[in-house]
PDB file of C-alpha atoms in Angstrom:
ATOM      1  CA  GLU A   1      13.669  67.880 -33.967  1.00  0.00           C
ATOM      2  CA  GLY A   2      15.267  69.016 -30.778  1.00  0.00           C
ATOM      3  CA  ILE A   3      18.337  70.446 -32.489  1.00  0.00           C
ATOM      4  CA  ASN A   4      18.531  74.225 -32.640  1.00  0.00           C
ATOM      5  CA  CYS A   5      19.115  74.531 -36.378  1.00  0.00           C
ATOM      6  CA  GLN A   6      17.626  76.450 -39.273  1.00  0.00           C
ATOM      7  CA  ASP A   7      16.817  75.102 -42.700  1.00  0.00           C
ATOM      8  CA  GLY A   8      19.089  76.725 -45.263  1.00  0.00           C
ATOM      9  CA  LYS A   9      21.499  78.042 -42.637  1.00  0.00           C
ATOM     10  CA  HIS A  10      22.806  74.970 -40.783  1.00  0.00           C
ATOM     11  CA  ILE A  11      21.123  72.092 -42.631  1.00  0.00           C
ATOM     12  CA  LEU A  12      18.876  71.408 -45.599  1.00  0.00           C
ATOM     13  CA  ILE A  13      15.453  69.906 -44.949  1.00  0.00           C
ATOM     14  CA  ALA A  14      13.410  68.325 -47.722  1.00  0.00           C
ATOM     15  CA  GLU A  15       9.845  67.218 -47.118  1.00  0.00           C
ATOM     16  CA  ASN A  16       9.260  65.691 -50.551  1.00  0.00           C
ATOM     17  CA  PRO A  17      11.182  64.519 -53.635  1.00  0.00           C
ATOM     18  CA  GLU A  18      11.031  67.916 -55.343  1.00  0.00           C
ATOM     19  CA  GLU A  19      12.464  69.715 -52.312  1.00  0.00           C
ATOM     20  CA  PHE A  20      15.165  67.041 -52.054  1.00  0.00           C
ATOM     21  CA  HIS A  21      16.035  67.510 -55.732  1.00  0.00           C
ATOM     22  CA  ASN A  22      16.233  71.281 -55.272  1.00  0.00           C
ATOM     23  CA  ALA A  23      18.453  70.940 -52.189  1.00  0.00           C
ATOM     24  CA  VAL A  24      20.852  68.594 -53.980  1.00  0.00           C
ATOM     25  CA  ALA A  25      20.929  70.872 -57.026  1.00  0.00           C
ATOM     26  CA  LYS A  26      21.720  73.863 -54.815  1.00  0.00           C
ATOM     27  CA  CYS A  27      24.637  71.973 -53.286  1.00  0.00           C
ATOM     28  CA  LEU A  28      25.947  70.877 -56.665  1.00  0.00           C
ATOM     29  CA  ASN A  29      25.721  74.370 -58.139  1.00  0.00           C
ATOM     30  CA  SER A  30      27.294  76.472 -55.397  1.00  0.00           C
ATOM     31  CA  ARG A  31      30.579  75.759 -53.703  1.00  0.00           C
ATOM     32  CA  GLU A  32      30.155  78.968 -51.683  1.00  0.00           C
ATOM     33  CA  PHE A  33      26.754  77.800 -50.388  1.00  0.00           C
ATOM     34  CA  ASN A  34      28.247  74.439 -49.383  1.00  0.00           C
ATOM     35  CA  ASP A  35      31.124  76.095 -47.569  1.00  0.00           C
ATOM     36  CA  THR A  36      28.802  78.493 -45.733  1.00  0.00           C
ATOM     37  CA  LEU A  37      26.344  75.734 -44.792  1.00  0.00           C
ATOM     38  CA  GLY A  38      29.162  73.532 -43.510  1.00  0.00           C
ATOM     39  CA  GLU A  39      30.763  76.336 -41.516  1.00  0.00           C
ATOM     40  CA  ASN A  40      27.422  77.319 -39.970  1.00  0.00           C
ATOM     41  CA  ALA A  41      26.722  73.683 -39.047  1.00  0.00           C
ATOM     42  CA  ARG A  42      30.172  73.289 -37.464  1.00  0.00           C
ATOM     43  CA  LEU A  43      29.767  76.470 -35.423  1.00  0.00           C
ATOM     44  CA  LEU A  44      26.310  75.404 -34.247  1.00  0.00           C
ATOM     45  CA  ILE A  45      27.646  72.079 -32.995  1.00  0.00           C
ATOM     46  CA  GLU A  46      30.617  73.728 -31.290  1.00  0.00           C
ATOM     47  CA  GLU A  47      28.366  76.279 -29.558  1.00  0.00           C
ATOM     48  CA  ASP A  48      25.352  74.158 -28.633  1.00  0.00           C
ATOM     49  CA  HIS A  49      26.577  70.559 -28.451  1.00  0.00           C
ATOM     50  CA  ASP A  50      30.125  70.679 -27.136  1.00  0.00           C
ATOM     51  CA  ASN A  51      30.432  68.133 -24.313  1.00  0.00           C
ATOM     52  CA  LYS A  52      32.383  70.488 -22.052  1.00  0.00           C
ATOM     53  CA  LYS A  53      29.777  73.229 -22.424  1.00  0.00           C
ATOM     54  CA  ILE A  54      26.934  70.779 -21.816  1.00  0.00           C
ATOM     55  CA  ILE A  55      28.648  69.487 -18.660  1.00  0.00           C
ATOM     56  CA  GLU A  56      29.167  73.047 -17.401  1.00  0.00           C
ATOM     57  CA  LYS A  57      25.462  73.811 -17.909  1.00  0.00           C
ATOM     58  CA  LEU A  58      24.485  70.588 -16.166  1.00  0.00           C
ATOM     59  CA  LEU A  59      26.776  71.295 -13.218  1.00  0.00           C
ATOM     60  CA  GLY A  60      25.329  74.805 -12.947  1.00  0.00           C
ATOM     61  CA  PHE A  61      21.838  73.323 -12.874  1.00  0.00           C
ATOM     62  CA  TYR A  62      22.820  70.843 -10.145  1.00  0.00           C
ATOM     63  CA  ARG A  63      24.383  73.621  -8.081  1.00  0.00           C
ATOM     64  CA  LYS A  64      21.163  75.625  -8.259  1.00  0.00           C
ATOM     65  CA  ILE A  65      18.976  72.774  -7.058  1.00  0.00           C
ATOM     66  CA  LEU A  66      21.287  71.553  -4.288  1.00  0.00           C
TER      67      LEU A  66
END
């Protein structure tokens, strides 16, 4: 929680053993799915969790309140 991600787009979430099995099977059966999932995850981290971008947002916040 707290990370702006979507199940099936950026990550795979499994709530029980059957869902976990299905997620692993999907990864094993589709190289294209794996590549897309990995690329989406990388882009999400670069856009939302890059240290330089976070610092810029924090500095902007500080400037507003000072």
